[in-house]
XYZ file of C-alpha atoms in Angstrom:
381
model
C 67.665 72.577 -81.106
C 68.987 69.899 -78.725
C 69.077 67.316 -81.482
C 65.455 67.921 -82.445
C 63.766 69.055 -85.615
C 60.708 71.238 -85.658
C 57.829 68.806 -85.647
C 55.687 69.142 -88.769
C 53.530 66.035 -88.468
C 54.572 64.209 -91.638
C 52.240 63.702 -94.606
C 48.592 64.544 -94.130
C 45.408 64.581 -96.169
C 42.454 66.884 -95.523
C 38.944 65.774 -96.470
C 36.080 68.252 -96.848
C 32.986 66.236 -95.987
C 29.245 66.568 -95.624
C 27.543 65.935 -92.297
C 27.088 62.275 -93.241
C 30.801 61.814 -94.103
C 30.593 62.089 -97.873
C 33.695 63.662 -99.386
C 33.156 66.790 -101.469
C 36.842 67.553 -101.977
C 40.274 66.632 -100.632
C 43.753 68.075 -100.464
C 46.985 66.410 -99.386
C 50.414 67.177 -97.990
C 51.212 70.181 -95.794
C 49.946 73.277 -97.631
C 49.736 76.984 -96.899
C 46.784 78.425 -95.012
C 45.653 80.257 -98.150
C 45.639 77.081 -100.228
C 43.746 75.162 -97.551
C 41.193 77.973 -97.278
C 40.802 78.072 -101.053
C 40.042 74.339 -101.142
C 37.611 74.647 -98.231
C 35.712 77.522 -99.863
C 35.475 75.575 -103.120
C 34.087 72.552 -101.264
C 31.497 74.630 -99.393
C 30.312 76.416 -102.522
C 30.176 73.180 -104.514
C 28.179 71.418 -101.818
C 25.811 74.359 -101.579
C 25.252 74.143 -105.322
C 24.575 70.411 -105.061
C 21.914 71.004 -102.412
C 20.310 73.697 -104.550
C 20.208 71.243 -107.448
C 18.257 68.832 -105.247
C 18.330 68.727 -101.466
C 17.108 65.109 -101.294
C 18.345 63.165 -104.327
C 21.909 61.933 -103.785
C 22.327 60.938 -107.441
C 21.592 64.464 -108.613
C 23.949 65.853 -105.980
C 26.668 63.467 -107.154
C 26.193 64.544 -110.758
C 26.550 68.188 -109.744
C 29.718 67.570 -107.696
C 31.229 65.433 -110.443
C 30.628 68.148 -113.024
C 32.266 70.681 -110.700
C 35.394 68.528 -110.443
C 35.422 67.859 -114.184
C 35.139 71.589 -114.864
C 38.369 72.032 -112.907
C 39.897 69.476 -115.279
C 38.528 71.246 -118.393
C 36.387 68.213 -119.202
C 32.661 67.701 -119.653
C 30.679 64.885 -118.103
C 29.876 63.463 -121.538
C 33.540 63.361 -122.528
C 34.408 61.704 -119.243
C 31.765 59.011 -119.772
C 33.260 58.221 -123.177
C 36.655 57.736 -121.562
C 35.142 55.453 -118.922
C 33.551 53.332 -121.655
C 36.950 53.035 -123.327
C 38.484 51.762 -120.091
C 35.721 49.264 -119.261
C 37.038 46.191 -121.144
C 40.454 46.327 -119.464
C 38.885 47.268 -116.124
C 36.559 44.277 -116.316
C 39.505 41.943 -116.866
C 41.306 43.489 -113.888
C 38.239 43.060 -111.706
C 37.713 39.444 -112.777
C 41.345 38.620 -112.077
C 41.127 40.096 -108.589
C 37.975 38.157 -107.861
C 39.692 34.911 -108.858
C 42.684 35.573 -106.610
C 42.854 33.978 -103.184
C 40.921 36.417 -100.988
C 43.384 36.001 -98.148
C 45.917 37.882 -100.255
C 43.996 41.138 -100.096
C 42.268 42.616 -97.109
C 39.303 44.304 -98.753
C 37.020 43.643 -101.687
C 38.266 45.058 -104.997
C 36.459 48.048 -106.453
C 33.878 47.371 -109.127
C 34.895 47.289 -112.770
C 33.108 50.620 -113.246
C 35.076 52.201 -110.390
C 38.354 50.862 -111.771
C 37.486 52.263 -115.197
C 36.419 55.603 -113.700
C 39.678 56.002 -111.805
C 41.760 55.127 -114.857
C 39.770 57.468 -117.084
C 40.051 60.307 -114.575
C 43.797 59.859 -114.251
C 44.181 60.312 -118.004
C 42.440 63.679 -117.924
C 45.497 65.501 -116.626
C 45.259 68.407 -114.236
C 44.852 68.362 -110.469
C 45.074 64.837 -109.065
C 42.609 65.500 -106.237
C 39.942 66.622 -108.700
C 40.653 63.499 -110.777
C 40.085 61.197 -107.805
C 36.921 62.940 -106.678
C 35.540 63.097 -110.223
C 35.780 59.306 -110.306
C 33.994 58.998 -106.940
C 31.871 62.102 -106.364
C 30.426 62.344 -102.854
C 31.827 58.940 -101.933
C 31.814 57.926 -98.299
C 35.033 58.847 -96.522
C 35.614 55.171 -95.717
C 35.466 54.368 -99.443
C 37.840 57.023 -100.722
C 40.260 58.024 -97.946
C 42.836 55.389 -98.878
C 42.793 56.275 -102.584
C 43.177 59.968 -101.772
C 46.005 59.530 -99.290
C 48.041 57.032 -101.285
C 47.668 58.736 -104.663
C 48.228 62.277 -103.399
C 51.063 61.633 -100.940
C 52.790 58.665 -102.619
C 52.658 56.834 -99.293
C 50.723 53.784 -98.190
C 47.967 53.742 -95.630
C 49.269 51.484 -92.874
C 46.508 49.313 -91.467
C 48.659 47.338 -89.041
C 49.775 49.713 -86.273
C 51.082 47.019 -83.951
C 54.732 47.982 -84.449
C 54.009 51.639 -83.705
C 51.924 50.937 -80.610
C 54.657 48.638 -79.290
C 57.260 51.334 -79.921
C 55.084 53.956 -78.231
C 54.712 51.806 -75.116
C 58.479 51.233 -74.992
C 59.195 54.967 -75.240
C 56.678 55.754 -72.517
C 58.176 53.100 -70.239
C 61.666 54.512 -70.843
C 60.463 57.993 -69.970
C 58.867 56.796 -66.747
C 61.862 54.697 -65.678
C 64.505 57.224 -66.714
C 66.148 54.809 -69.141
C 68.020 55.964 -72.277
C 66.670 54.837 -75.643
C 68.254 53.256 -78.703
C 66.046 53.951 -81.720
C 66.606 51.681 -84.707
C 65.076 53.250 -87.823
C 64.844 50.986 -90.849
C 63.321 50.663 -94.312
C 60.239 48.537 -93.754
C 59.504 45.549 -95.959
C 56.490 43.269 -96.389
C 52.808 44.040 -96.907
C 52.644 46.504 -94.025
C 56.166 47.835 -94.580
C 57.139 47.018 -90.998
C 59.446 44.019 -91.465
C 63.212 44.474 -91.134
C 65.190 44.899 -94.338
C 68.266 42.716 -94.894
C 70.761 45.340 -93.685
C 68.839 45.805 -90.455
C 68.682 42.049 -89.891
C 72.447 41.796 -90.325
C 73.082 44.713 -87.977
C 70.820 43.290 -85.268
C 72.521 39.904 -85.510
C 76.156 40.958 -85.871
C 76.268 44.217 -83.888
C 73.377 44.457 -81.431
C 73.688 40.749 -80.741
C 77.406 40.829 -79.949
C 78.311 40.110 -76.287
C 79.895 43.509 -75.677
C 76.891 45.430 -76.985
C 74.340 43.142 -75.328
C 75.800 43.904 -71.909
C 75.504 47.651 -72.505
C 72.020 47.456 -73.994
C 70.677 45.992 -70.756
C 70.606 49.612 -69.616
C 68.621 50.747 -72.683
C 65.119 50.648 -74.061
C 65.431 49.346 -77.631
C 62.812 50.666 -80.046
C 62.525 49.554 -83.679
C 60.620 51.885 -86.012
C 60.015 51.699 -89.786
C 61.044 55.012 -91.318
C 57.669 55.422 -93.010
C 55.931 55.345 -89.644
C 58.092 57.837 -87.757
C 55.506 60.606 -88.138
C 52.789 58.329 -86.731
C 54.964 57.464 -83.730
C 55.766 61.142 -83.250
C 52.058 61.936 -83.085
C 51.502 59.221 -80.480
C 54.435 60.058 -78.223
C 55.566 63.594 -79.089
C 58.863 62.071 -80.207
C 60.882 64.494 -82.353
C 61.279 63.920 -86.074
C 65.010 63.293 -86.246
C 66.905 64.618 -89.242
C 69.098 61.496 -89.314
C 66.072 59.432 -90.381
C 66.845 60.535 -93.931
C 70.114 58.603 -93.918
C 70.588 55.113 -95.316
C 69.144 52.248 -93.307
C 69.577 51.235 -90.578
C 69.889 54.430 -88.566
C 70.710 54.239 -84.858
C 69.720 57.195 -82.683
C 70.591 57.404 -78.993
C 68.371 59.594 -76.831
C 67.879 60.423 -73.202
C 64.586 59.341 -71.581
C 62.881 62.558 -72.751
C 63.781 61.950 -76.399
C 66.635 64.441 -76.745
C 69.246 63.032 -79.089
C 72.672 62.353 -77.589
C 74.218 60.448 -80.493
C 73.526 58.869 -83.874
C 75.094 56.421 -86.325
C 74.262 54.914 -89.677
C 75.944 52.642 -92.140
C 78.641 50.192 -91.091
C 79.587 50.228 -87.405
C 81.475 47.708 -85.289
C 80.283 46.391 -81.917
C 83.180 48.164 -80.181
C 82.310 51.486 -81.813
C 78.664 51.149 -80.845
C 79.448 50.210 -77.249
C 81.620 53.315 -76.899
C 78.773 55.447 -78.260
C 76.220 53.883 -75.927
C 77.961 54.471 -72.591
C 77.667 58.298 -72.371
C 73.858 58.225 -72.380
C 73.915 55.679 -69.553
C 76.229 57.893 -67.532
C 74.082 60.964 -68.193
C 70.992 59.072 -67.079
C 72.821 57.984 -63.936
C 73.765 61.589 -63.201
C 70.144 62.630 -63.644
C 69.117 59.933 -61.171
C 71.674 61.196 -58.668
C 70.359 64.725 -59.059
C 66.817 63.585 -58.316
C 68.023 61.778 -55.196
C 69.767 64.911 -53.997
C 66.712 67.066 -54.679
C 64.594 64.928 -52.341
C 67.237 64.938 -49.628
C 68.712 61.495 -50.289
C 72.237 62.886 -50.179
C 74.188 59.772 -49.198
C 72.614 57.599 -51.939
C 73.209 60.436 -54.418
C 76.903 60.563 -53.509
C 77.229 56.793 -53.866
C 75.745 56.948 -57.373
C 78.040 59.812 -58.349
C 81.109 58.060 -56.978
C 80.238 55.055 -59.141
C 80.265 57.199 -62.279
C 83.470 58.918 -61.159
C 85.369 55.648 -60.971
C 84.451 54.284 -64.422
C 85.989 55.307 -67.764
C 83.930 58.031 -69.405
C 84.293 61.199 -71.442
C 86.127 64.226 -70.074
C 82.897 66.222 -70.143
C 80.934 63.687 -68.103
C 83.836 63.208 -65.692
C 84.015 66.959 -65.090
C 80.271 67.201 -64.608
C 80.358 64.296 -62.162
C 83.037 65.956 -60.041
C 81.080 69.209 -59.957
C 77.916 67.383 -58.919
C 79.811 65.569 -56.167
C 80.974 68.916 -54.788
C 77.462 70.350 -55.011
C 75.994 67.418 -53.098
C 78.790 67.600 -50.515
C 77.919 71.268 -50.030
C 74.326 70.217 -49.383
C 75.631 67.697 -46.840
C 77.685 70.414 -45.131
C 74.673 72.739 -44.971
C 72.547 69.927 -43.563
C 75.079 69.120 -40.860
C 75.384 72.785 -39.991
C 71.603 73.062 -39.609
C 71.672 69.988 -37.345
C 74.340 71.548 -35.134
C 77.115 69.192 -36.252
C 79.538 72.095 -36.603
C 82.778 70.124 -36.486
C 81.721 67.728 -39.251
C 80.291 70.580 -41.311
C 83.474 72.634 -40.898
C 85.628 69.764 -42.081
C 83.722 69.126 -45.317
C 83.110 72.813 -46.077
C 86.728 73.823 -45.497
C 87.864 71.218 -47.987
C 85.305 72.367 -50.551
C 86.325 76.003 -50.116
C 89.886 75.097 -51.137
C 89.534 72.306 -53.687
C 86.156 72.471 -55.424
C 86.188 73.080 -59.155
C 82.877 74.917 -58.852
C 83.417 78.600 -58.117
C 80.005 79.006 -56.486
C 80.613 75.992 -54.259
C 83.983 77.411 -53.161
C 82.470 80.815 -52.399
C 79.475 79.493 -50.458
C 81.645 77.017 -48.568
C 84.138 79.740 -47.641
C 81.332 81.963 -46.338
C 79.970 79.110 -44.236
C 83.435 78.318 -42.875
C 83.813 81.933 -41.737
C 80.378 81.803 -40.153
C 81.125 78.589 -38.245
C 84.487 79.833 -36.988
C 83.005 83.160 -35.937
C 80.232 81.444 -34.017
C 82.699 79.063 -32.383
C 84.994 81.943 -31.404
C 82.121 83.731 -29.694
C 81.283 80.768 -27.515
């Protein structure tokens, strides 16, 4: 589909919450409508039961919700408490160690020893992972549990630093507005936020993108660097397609037109010369699109100048053929304009040539009809 994949939004987590943002249940990854409905019904019925147990006391409501999750794990609350007690000594050591660490190394306070023990005990129960997580933190605030749910159920990290994605989104939007082709560099992110270039990407940027031949071509491109793990987030911000090539080994280079339609892709080892050859077609296609817009608003002479520029440079046979056809189409528009202005002699000259030599059958036919019309009118004068 024009180099695009059906957009599916990447990994997601759904949280079934109370009115005050306490999580009753959660489910992750794209699931069927039936499975999502089943989880939603369970959450509604469980919350209703908690309110019937006590509409005011949050502790009683938490106990009820926890027992509901534990029942799904074939475990009683008493058995779960025993397992928590077993985990407490090791959990306390973990908590103490985190508290002694330099706080600049982690961005949020560590969970309490009891929470650490509860999560470890729940994980050892077996069964559904979502029920395990929520049994350890029944009716927790969404802000307290969303990260645990997402990371444990999707095997992906919550990315707190979105600077790279917002920068990429702005670059894509600017390319779309200016009509500039795009070179997407997809890489395996490193570092705490998984947005730093990996070693292969660093080498490629230095040795290939930084080579004189490629640099000169890339002046006509918007360059956008995106960690693979954040492609779905960028897609949601910009409606960028989820490209199939992103699954390939890093770094992956994808060439697109200003609208995001893929025109080429590469991954693995590539030389500067090979990349430069791959980059030129998108520039030429963008130039042709610019010429078409000029012609559509009546700027026929500037459009022809742009097209003649493309015609005289080395390019693919397909682009060369398209350029010649567009030149003939614009010349036909010029002939029609001159005819409407009463410049019959000039119009006849350009239209007669098109009727004989144009590679576009429609242009030849229309030009021939106009030539007959002009000659008939001239003969009657």
